[in-house]
PDB file of C-alpha atoms in Angstrom:
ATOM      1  CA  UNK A   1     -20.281-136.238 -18.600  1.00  0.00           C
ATOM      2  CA  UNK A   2     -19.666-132.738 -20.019  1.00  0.00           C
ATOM      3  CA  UNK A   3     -19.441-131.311 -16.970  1.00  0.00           C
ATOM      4  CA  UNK A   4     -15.754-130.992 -15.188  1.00  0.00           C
ATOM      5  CA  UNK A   5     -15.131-134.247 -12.685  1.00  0.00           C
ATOM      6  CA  UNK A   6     -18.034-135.697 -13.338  1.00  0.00           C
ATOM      7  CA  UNK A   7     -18.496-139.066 -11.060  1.00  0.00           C
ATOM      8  CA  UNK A   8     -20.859-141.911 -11.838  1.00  0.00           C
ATOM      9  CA  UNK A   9     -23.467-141.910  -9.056  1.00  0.00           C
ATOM     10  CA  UNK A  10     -22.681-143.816  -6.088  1.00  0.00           C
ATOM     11  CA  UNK A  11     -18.874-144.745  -7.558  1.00  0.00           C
ATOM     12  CA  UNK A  12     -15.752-143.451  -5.607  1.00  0.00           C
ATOM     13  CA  UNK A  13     -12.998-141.775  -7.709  1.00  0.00           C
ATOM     14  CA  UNK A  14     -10.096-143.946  -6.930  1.00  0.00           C
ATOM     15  CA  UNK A  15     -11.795-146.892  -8.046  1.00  0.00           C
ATOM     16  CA  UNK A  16     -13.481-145.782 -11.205  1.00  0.00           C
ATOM     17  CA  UNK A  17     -12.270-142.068 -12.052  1.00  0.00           C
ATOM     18  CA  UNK A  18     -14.240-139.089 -13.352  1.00  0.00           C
ATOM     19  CA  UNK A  19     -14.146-137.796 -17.246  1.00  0.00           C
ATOM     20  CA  UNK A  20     -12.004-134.825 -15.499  1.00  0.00           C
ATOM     21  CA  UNK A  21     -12.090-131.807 -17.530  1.00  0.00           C
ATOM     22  CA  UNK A  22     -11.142-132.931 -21.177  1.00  0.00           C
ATOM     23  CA  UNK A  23     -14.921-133.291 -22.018  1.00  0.00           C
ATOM     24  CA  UNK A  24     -15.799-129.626 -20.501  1.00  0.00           C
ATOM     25  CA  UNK A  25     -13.535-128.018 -22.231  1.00  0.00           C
ATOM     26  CA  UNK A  26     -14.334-129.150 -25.730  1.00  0.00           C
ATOM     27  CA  UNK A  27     -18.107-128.662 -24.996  1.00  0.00           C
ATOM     28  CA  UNK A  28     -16.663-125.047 -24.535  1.00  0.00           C
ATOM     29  CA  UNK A  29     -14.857-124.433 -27.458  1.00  0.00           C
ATOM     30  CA  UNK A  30     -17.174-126.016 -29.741  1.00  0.00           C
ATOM     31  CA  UNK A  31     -19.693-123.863 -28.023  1.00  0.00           C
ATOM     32  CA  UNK A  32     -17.357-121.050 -28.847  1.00  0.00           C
ATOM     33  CA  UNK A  33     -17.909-121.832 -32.760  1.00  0.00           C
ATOM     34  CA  UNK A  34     -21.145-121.799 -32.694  1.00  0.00           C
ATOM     35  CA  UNK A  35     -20.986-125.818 -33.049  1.00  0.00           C
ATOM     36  CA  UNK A  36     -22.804-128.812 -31.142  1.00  0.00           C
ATOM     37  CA  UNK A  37     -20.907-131.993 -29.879  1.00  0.00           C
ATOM     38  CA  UNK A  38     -23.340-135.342 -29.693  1.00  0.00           C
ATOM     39  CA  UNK A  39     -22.393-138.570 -28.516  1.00  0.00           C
ATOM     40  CA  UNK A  40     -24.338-141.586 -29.013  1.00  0.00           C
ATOM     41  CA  UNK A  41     -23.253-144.678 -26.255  1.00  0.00           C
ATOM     42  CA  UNK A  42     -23.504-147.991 -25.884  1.00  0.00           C
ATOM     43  CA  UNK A  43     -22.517-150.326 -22.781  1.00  0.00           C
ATOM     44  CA  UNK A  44     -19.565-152.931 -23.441  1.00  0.00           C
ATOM     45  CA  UNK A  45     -19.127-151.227 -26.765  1.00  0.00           C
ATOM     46  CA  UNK A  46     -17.958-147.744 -26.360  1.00  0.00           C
ATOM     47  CA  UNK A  47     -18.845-144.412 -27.481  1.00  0.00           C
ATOM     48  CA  UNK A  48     -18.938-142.200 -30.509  1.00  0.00           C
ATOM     49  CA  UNK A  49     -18.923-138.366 -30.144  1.00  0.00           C
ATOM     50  CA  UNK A  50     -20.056-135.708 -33.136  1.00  0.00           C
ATOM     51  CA  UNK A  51     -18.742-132.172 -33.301  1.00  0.00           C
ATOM     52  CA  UNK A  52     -20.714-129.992 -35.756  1.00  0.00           C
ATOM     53  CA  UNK A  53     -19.108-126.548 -36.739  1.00  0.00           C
ATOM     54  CA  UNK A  54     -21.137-124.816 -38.928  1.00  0.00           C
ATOM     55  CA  UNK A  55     -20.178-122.056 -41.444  1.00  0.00           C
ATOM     56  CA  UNK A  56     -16.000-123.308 -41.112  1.00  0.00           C
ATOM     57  CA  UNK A  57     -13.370-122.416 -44.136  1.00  0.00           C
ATOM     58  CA  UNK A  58     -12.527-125.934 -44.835  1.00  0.00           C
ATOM     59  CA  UNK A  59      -9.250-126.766 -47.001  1.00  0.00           C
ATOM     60  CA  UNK A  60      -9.549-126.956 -50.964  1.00  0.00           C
ATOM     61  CA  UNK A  61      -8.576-130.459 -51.569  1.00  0.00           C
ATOM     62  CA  UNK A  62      -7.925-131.223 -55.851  1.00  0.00           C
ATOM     63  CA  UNK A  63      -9.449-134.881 -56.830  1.00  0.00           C
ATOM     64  CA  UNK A  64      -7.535-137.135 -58.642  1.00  0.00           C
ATOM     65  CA  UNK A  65      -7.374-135.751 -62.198  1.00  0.00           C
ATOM     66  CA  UNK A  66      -5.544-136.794 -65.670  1.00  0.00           C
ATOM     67  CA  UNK A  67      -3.493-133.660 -65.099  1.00  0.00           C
ATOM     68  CA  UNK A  68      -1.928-135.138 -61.492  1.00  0.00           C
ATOM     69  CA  UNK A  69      -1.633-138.341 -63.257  1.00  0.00           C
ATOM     70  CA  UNK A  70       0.619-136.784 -66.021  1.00  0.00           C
ATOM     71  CA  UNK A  71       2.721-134.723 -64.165  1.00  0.00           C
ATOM     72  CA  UNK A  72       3.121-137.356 -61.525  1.00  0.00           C
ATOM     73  CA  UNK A  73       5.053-139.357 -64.247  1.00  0.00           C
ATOM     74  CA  UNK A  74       6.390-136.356 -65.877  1.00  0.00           C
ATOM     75  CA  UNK A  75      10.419-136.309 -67.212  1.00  0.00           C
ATOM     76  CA  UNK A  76      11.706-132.968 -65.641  1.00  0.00           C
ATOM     77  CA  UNK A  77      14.870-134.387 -66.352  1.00  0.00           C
ATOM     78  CA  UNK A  78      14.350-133.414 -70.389  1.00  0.00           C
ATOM     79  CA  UNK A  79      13.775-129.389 -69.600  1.00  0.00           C
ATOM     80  CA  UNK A  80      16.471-127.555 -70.414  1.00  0.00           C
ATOM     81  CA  UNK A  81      15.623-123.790 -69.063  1.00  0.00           C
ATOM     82  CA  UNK A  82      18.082-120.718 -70.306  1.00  0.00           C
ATOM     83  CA  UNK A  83      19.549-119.206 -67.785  1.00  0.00           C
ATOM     84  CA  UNK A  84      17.486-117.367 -65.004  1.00  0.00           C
ATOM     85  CA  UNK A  85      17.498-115.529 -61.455  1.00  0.00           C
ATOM     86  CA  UNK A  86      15.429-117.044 -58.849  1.00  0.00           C
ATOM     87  CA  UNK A  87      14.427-115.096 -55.476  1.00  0.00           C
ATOM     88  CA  UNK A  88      13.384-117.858 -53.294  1.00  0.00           C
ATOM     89  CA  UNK A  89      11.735-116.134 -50.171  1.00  0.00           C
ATOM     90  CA  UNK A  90      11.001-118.270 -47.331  1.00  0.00           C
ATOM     91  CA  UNK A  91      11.686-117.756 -43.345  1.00  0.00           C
ATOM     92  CA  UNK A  92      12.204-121.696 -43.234  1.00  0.00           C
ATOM     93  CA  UNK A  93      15.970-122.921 -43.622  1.00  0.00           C
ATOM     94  CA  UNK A  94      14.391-126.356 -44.642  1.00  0.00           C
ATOM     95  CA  UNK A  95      12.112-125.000 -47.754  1.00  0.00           C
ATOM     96  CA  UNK A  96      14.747-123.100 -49.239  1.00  0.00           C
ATOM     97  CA  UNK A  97      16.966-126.177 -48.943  1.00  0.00           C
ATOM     98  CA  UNK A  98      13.987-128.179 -50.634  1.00  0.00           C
ATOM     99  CA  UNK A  99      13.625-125.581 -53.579  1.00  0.00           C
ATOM    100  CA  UNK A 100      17.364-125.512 -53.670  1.00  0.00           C
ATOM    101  CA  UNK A 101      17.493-129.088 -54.233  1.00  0.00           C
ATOM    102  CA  UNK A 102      14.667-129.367 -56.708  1.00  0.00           C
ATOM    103  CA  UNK A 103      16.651-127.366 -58.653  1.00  0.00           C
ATOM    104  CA  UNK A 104      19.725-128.401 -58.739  1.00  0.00           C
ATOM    105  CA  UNK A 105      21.273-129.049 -62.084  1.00  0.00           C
ATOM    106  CA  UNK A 106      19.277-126.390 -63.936  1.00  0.00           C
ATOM    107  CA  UNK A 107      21.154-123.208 -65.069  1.00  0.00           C
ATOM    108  CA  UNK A 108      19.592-120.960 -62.322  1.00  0.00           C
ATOM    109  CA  UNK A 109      21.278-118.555 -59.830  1.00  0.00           C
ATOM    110  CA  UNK A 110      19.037-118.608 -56.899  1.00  0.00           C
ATOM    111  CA  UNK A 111      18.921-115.532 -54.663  1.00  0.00           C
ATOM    112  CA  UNK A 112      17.303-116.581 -50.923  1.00  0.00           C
ATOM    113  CA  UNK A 113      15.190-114.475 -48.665  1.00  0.00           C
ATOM    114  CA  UNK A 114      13.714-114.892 -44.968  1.00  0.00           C
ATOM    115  CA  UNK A 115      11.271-112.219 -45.194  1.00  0.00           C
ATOM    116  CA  UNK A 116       8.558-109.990 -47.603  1.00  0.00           C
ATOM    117  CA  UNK A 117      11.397-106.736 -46.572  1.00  0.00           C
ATOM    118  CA  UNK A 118      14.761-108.414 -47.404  1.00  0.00           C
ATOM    119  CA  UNK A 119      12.657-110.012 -50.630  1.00  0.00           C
ATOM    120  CA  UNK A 120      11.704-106.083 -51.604  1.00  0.00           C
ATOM    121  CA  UNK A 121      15.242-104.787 -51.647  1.00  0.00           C
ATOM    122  CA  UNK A 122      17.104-108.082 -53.324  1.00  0.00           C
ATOM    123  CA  UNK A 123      14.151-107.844 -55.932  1.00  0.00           C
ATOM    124  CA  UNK A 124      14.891-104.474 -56.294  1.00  0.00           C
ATOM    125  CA  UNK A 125      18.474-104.851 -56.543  1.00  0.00           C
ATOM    126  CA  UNK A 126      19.008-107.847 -58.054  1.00  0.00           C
ATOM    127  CA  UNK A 127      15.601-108.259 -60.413  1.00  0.00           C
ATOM    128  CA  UNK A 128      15.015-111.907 -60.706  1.00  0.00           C
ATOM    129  CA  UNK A 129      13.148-113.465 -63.356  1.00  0.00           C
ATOM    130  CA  UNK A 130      10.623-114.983 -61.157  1.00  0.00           C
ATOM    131  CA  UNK A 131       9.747-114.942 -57.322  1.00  0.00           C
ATOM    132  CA  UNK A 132       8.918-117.982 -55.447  1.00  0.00           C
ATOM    133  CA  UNK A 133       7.165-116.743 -51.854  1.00  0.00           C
ATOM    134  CA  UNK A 134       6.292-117.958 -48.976  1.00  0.00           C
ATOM    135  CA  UNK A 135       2.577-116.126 -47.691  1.00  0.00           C
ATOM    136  CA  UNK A 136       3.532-116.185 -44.079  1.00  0.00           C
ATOM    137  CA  UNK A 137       6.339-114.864 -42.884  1.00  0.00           C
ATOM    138  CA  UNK A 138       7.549-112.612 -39.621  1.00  0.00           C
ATOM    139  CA  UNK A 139       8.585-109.088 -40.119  1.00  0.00           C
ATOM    140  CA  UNK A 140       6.680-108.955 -43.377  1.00  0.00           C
ATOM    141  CA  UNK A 141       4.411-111.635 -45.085  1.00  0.00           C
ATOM    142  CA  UNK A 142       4.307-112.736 -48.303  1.00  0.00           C
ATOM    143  CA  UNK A 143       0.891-110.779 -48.691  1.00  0.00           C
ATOM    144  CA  UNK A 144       2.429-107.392 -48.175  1.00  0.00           C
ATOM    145  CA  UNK A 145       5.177-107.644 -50.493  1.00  0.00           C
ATOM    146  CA  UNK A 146       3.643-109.222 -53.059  1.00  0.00           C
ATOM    147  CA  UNK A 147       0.917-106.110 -53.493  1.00  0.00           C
ATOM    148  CA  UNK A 148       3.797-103.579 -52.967  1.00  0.00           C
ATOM    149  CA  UNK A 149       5.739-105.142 -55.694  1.00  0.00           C
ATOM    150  CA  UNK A 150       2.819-105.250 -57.935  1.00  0.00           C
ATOM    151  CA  UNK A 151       2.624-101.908 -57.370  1.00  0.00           C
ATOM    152  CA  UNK A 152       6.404-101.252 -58.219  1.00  0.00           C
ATOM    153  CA  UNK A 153       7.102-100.266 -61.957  1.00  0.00           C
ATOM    154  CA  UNK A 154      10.121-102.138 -61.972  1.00  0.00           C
ATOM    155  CA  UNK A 155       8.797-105.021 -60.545  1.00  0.00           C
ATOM    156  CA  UNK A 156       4.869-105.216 -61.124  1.00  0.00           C
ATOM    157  CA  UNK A 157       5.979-107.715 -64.668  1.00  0.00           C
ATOM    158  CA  UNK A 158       7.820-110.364 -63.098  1.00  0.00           C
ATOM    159  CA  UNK A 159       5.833-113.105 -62.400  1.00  0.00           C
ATOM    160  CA  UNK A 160       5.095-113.960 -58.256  1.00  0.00           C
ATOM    161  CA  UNK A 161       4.751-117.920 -57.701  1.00  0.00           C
ATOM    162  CA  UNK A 162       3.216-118.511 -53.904  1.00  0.00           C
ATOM    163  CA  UNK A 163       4.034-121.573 -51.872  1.00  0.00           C
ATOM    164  CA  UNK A 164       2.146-121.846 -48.954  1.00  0.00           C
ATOM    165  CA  UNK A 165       0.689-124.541 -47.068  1.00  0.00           C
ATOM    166  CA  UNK A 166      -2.562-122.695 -46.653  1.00  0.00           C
ATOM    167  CA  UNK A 167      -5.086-123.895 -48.940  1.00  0.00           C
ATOM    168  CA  UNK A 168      -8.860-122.133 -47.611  1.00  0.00           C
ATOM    169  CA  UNK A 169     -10.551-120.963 -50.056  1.00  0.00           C
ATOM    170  CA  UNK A 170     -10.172-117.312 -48.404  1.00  0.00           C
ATOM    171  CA  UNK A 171      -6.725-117.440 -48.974  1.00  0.00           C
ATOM    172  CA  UNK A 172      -6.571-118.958 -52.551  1.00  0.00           C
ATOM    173  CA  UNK A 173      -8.737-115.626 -53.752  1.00  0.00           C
ATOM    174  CA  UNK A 174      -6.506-113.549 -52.350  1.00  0.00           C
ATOM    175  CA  UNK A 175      -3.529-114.940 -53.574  1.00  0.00           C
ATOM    176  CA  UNK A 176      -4.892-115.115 -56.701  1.00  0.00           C
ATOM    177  CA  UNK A 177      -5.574-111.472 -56.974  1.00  0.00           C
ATOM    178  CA  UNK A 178      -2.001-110.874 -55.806  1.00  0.00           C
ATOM    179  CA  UNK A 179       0.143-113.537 -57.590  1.00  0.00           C
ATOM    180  CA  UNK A 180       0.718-115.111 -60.733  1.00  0.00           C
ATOM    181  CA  UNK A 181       0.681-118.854 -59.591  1.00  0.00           C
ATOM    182  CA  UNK A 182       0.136-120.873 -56.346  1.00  0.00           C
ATOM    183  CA  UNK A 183       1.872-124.066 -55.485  1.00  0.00           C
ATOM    184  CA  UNK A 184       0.605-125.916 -51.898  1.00  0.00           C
ATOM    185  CA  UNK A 185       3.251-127.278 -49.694  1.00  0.00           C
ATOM    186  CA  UNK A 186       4.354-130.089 -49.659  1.00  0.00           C
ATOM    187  CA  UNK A 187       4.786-129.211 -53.352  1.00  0.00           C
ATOM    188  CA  UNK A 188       6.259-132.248 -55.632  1.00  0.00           C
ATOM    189  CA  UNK A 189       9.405-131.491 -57.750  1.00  0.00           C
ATOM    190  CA  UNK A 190       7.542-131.716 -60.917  1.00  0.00           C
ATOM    191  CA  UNK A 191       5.058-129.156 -60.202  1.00  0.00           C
ATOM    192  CA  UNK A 192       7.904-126.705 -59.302  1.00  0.00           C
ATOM    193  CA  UNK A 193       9.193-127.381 -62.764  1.00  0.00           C
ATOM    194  CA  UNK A 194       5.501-127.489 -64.536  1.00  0.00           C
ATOM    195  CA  UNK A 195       5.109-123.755 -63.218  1.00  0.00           C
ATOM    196  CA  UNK A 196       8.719-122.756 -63.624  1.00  0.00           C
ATOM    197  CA  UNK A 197       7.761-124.182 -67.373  1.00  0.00           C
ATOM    198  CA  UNK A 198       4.824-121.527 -67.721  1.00  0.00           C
ATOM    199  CA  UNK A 199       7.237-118.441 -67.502  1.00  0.00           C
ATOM    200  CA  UNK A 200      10.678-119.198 -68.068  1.00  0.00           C
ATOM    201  CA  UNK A 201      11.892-119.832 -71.362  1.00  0.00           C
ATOM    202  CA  UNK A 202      13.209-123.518 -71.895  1.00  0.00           C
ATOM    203  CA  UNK A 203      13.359-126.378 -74.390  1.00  0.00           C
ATOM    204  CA  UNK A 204      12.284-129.686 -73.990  1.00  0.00           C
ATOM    205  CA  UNK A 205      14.667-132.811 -75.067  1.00  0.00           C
ATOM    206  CA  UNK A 206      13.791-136.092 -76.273  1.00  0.00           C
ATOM    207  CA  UNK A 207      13.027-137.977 -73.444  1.00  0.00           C
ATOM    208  CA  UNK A 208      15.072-140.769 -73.060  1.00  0.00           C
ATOM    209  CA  UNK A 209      14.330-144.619 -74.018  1.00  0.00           C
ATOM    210  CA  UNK A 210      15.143-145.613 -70.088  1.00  0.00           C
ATOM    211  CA  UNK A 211      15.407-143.786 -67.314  1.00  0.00           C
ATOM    212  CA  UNK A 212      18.679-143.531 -65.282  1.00  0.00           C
ATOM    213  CA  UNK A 213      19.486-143.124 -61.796  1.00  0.00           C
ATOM    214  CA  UNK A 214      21.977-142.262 -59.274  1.00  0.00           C
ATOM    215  CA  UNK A 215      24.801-144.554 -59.775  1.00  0.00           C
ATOM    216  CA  UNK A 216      24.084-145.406 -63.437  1.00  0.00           C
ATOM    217  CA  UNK A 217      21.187-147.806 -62.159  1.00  0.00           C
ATOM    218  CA  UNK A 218      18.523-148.103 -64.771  1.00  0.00           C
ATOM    219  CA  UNK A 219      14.825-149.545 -64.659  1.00  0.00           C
ATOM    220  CA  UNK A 220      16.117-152.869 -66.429  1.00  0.00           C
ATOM    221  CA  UNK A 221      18.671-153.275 -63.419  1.00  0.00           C
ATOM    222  CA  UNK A 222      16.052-152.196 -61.114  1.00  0.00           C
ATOM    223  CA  UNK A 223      13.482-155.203 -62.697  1.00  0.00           C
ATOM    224  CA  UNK A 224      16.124-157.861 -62.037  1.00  0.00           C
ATOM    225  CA  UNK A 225      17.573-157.280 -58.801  1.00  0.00           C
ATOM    226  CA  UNK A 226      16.398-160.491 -56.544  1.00  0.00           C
ATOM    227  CA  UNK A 227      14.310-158.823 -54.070  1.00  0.00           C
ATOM    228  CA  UNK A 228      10.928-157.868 -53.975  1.00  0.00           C
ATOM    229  CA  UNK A 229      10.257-154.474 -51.426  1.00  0.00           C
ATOM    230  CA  UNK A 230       7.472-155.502 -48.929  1.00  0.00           C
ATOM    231  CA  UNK A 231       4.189-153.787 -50.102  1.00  0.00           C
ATOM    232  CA  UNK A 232       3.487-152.228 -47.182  1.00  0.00           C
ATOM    233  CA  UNK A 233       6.830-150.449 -46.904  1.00  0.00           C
ATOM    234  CA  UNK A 234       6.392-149.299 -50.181  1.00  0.00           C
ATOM    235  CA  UNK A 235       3.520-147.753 -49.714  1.00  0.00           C
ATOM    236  CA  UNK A 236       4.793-146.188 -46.831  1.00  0.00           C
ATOM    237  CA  UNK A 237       7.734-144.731 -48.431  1.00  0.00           C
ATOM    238  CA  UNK A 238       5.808-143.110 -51.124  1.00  0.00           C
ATOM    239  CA  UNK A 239       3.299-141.599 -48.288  1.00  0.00           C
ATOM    240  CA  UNK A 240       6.437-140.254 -46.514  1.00  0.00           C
ATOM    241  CA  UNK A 241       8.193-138.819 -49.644  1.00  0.00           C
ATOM    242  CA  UNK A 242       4.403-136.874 -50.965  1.00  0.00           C
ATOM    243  CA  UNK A 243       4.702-135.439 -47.768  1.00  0.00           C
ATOM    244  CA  UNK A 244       8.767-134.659 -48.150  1.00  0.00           C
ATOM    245  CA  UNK A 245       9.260-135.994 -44.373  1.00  0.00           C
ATOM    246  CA  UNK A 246      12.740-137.125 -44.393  1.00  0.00           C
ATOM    247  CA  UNK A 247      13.099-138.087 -41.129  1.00  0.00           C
ATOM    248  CA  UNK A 248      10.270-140.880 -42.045  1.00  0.00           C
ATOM    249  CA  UNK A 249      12.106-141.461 -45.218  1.00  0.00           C
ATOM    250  CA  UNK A 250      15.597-142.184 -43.267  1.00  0.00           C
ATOM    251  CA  UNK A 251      13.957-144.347 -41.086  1.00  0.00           C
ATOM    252  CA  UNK A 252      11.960-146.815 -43.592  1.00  0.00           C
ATOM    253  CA  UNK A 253      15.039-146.478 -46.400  1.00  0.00           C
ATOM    254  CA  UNK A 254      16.938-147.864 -43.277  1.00  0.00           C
ATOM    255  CA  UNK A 255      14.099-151.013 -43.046  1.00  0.00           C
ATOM    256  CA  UNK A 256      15.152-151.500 -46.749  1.00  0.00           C
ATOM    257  CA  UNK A 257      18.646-151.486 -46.237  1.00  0.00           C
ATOM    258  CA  UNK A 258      18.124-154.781 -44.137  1.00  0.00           C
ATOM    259  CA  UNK A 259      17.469-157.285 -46.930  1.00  0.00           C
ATOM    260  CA  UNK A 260      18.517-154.773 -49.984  1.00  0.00           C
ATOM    261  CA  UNK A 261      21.179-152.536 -49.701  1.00  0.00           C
ATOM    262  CA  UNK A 262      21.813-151.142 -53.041  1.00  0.00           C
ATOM    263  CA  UNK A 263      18.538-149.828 -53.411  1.00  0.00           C
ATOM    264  CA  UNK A 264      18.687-148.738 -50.283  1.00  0.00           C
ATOM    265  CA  UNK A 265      22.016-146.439 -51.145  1.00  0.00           C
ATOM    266  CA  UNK A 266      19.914-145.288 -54.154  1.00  0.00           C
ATOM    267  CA  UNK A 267      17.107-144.252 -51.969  1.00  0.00           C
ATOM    268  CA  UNK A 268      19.106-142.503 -49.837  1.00  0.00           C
ATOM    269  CA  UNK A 269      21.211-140.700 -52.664  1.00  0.00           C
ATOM    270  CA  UNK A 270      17.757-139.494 -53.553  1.00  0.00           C
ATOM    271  CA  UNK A 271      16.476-138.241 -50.908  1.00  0.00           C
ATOM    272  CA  UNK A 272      19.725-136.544 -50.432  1.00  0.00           C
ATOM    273  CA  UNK A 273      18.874-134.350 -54.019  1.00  0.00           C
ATOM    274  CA  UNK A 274      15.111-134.056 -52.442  1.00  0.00           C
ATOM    275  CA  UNK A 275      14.298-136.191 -55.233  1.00  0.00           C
ATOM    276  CA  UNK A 276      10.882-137.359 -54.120  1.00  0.00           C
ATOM    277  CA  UNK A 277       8.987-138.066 -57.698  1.00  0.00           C
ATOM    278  CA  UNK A 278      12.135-140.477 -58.545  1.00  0.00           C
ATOM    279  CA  UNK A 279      11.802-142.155 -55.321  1.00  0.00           C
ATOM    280  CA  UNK A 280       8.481-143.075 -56.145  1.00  0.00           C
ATOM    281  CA  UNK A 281       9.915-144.149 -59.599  1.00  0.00           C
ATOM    282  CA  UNK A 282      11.692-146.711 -58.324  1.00  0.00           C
ATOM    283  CA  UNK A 283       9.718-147.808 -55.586  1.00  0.00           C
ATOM    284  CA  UNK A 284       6.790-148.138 -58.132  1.00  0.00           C
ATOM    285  CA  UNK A 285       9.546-150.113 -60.212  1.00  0.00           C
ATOM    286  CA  UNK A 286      10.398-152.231 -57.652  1.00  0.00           C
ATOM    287  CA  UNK A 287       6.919-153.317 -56.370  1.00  0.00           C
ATOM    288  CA  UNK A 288       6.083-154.407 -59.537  1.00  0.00           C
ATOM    289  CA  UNK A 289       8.570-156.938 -59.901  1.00  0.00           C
ATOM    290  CA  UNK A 290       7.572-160.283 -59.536  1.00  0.00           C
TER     291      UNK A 290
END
């Protein structure tokens, strides 16, 4: 069957088919890694096939740890930072508009760039107080201008954050050597503000008795509206907003909106500010009612 068109002996193609060439070519590109592909086959019950790729970079995934757990309930809202210059590099309209939005309401000015060589000379002219960059870019990646700015007198002391969405453990040495932090995409607005914590100067306010959202709705309001989110939605909305998909969001908040509109608005204004952690806030909230 790993062999292109295969027929079954004796069977004609328009009545049964052939396993075509899907089959062969897999065989050939796991054969190009060095790998093996199994299957094991029963009649009536259907088939399971094994691809073994030996000596593969696999992604660095963190295990639940009392450190997630914290800042996953963390108060961002109760950091007050002084004021500070932010160069936000990033070739993606959409990420700057995320960091953008994470940020709003904190006394920063942020300065955007698309690439490692418009990041050099706004760093240069502008000197931020910390750079946020992307690792892959066009023209010139976040690699490259993170070592030449290390290597820059003027610039080799303020602090590099990277935000990719590679996570091999290749990568993570190297942008270790090169930068001061790493944050994975998607990246929650907490941990933005954890590592913003670590090198900006900032207070920290008393954290307040009950927390308020958009349109002065607080958890006590939340606990006694009538209607109890479907479990499965919920859980769905939180998987949509770790992953910062707002096209999934819009879709389930509009499922919501159905039997409970006013949470509905609220999850909407949120998602408008990129507001994922308090989205889960008051999803979590909500699905404990009752």
């Amino acid at each position: 069957i790993f062999e292109p068109f295969e027929q079954q002996q004796g069977k004609r193609d328009y009545d049964y088919g052939g396993t075509g060439l899907g089959l062969s070519i897999t065989r050939s590109i796991v054969s190009a890694l060095n790998g093996e592909i199994r299957i094991e086959s029963e009649v009536d019950k259907g088939s399971v096939f094994t691809v073994i790729l030996k000596s593969v970079e696999i992604c660095v995934i963190e295990p639940e740890n009392e450190h997630n757990r914290k800042f996953d309930s963390f108060d961002y809202e109760t950091v007050v930072f002084n004021k500070a210059v932010i160069l936000v590099v990033d070739d993606i309209d959409y990420n700057r508009d995320l960091i953008r939005g994470y940020l709003t309401g904190y006394d920063f000015e942020l300065v955007e760039a698309e690439n490692g060589s418009e990041a050099l000379t706004k760093a240069e002219s502008r000197k931020p107080d910390i750079i946020l960059l992307d690792m892959k870019m066009p023209v010139m990646d976040g690699y490259v201008a993170a070592s030449i700015m290390k290597n820059n007198i003027e610039l080799k002391n303020i602090p590099i954050i990277s935000i990719t969405a590679s996570a091999l453990t290749e990568d993570e040495k190297k942008i270790s050597s090169l930068c001061d932090g790493y944050l994975r995409k998607p990246m929650h607005r907490s941990e933005l503000i954890e590592m913003l914590m670590r090198y900006l100067p900032h207070t920290v306010k008393e954290s307040k008795s009950e927390l308020v959202f958009p349109g002065n709705i607080t958890e006590k309001d939340l606990m006694n509206l009538p209607v109890k989110i479907d479990d499965e939605v919920i859980e769905k909305i939180i998987k949509a907003a770790d992953k910062a998909d707002i096209k999934a969001l819009r879709e389930l908040i509009g499922r919501v909106a159905e039997f409970d509109a006013q949470i509905a608005k609220l999850l909407n204004d949120l998602t408008d500010k990129f507001n994922y952690d308090s989205i889960k806030k008051v999803l979590k909230i909500a699905g404990n009612k009752g």
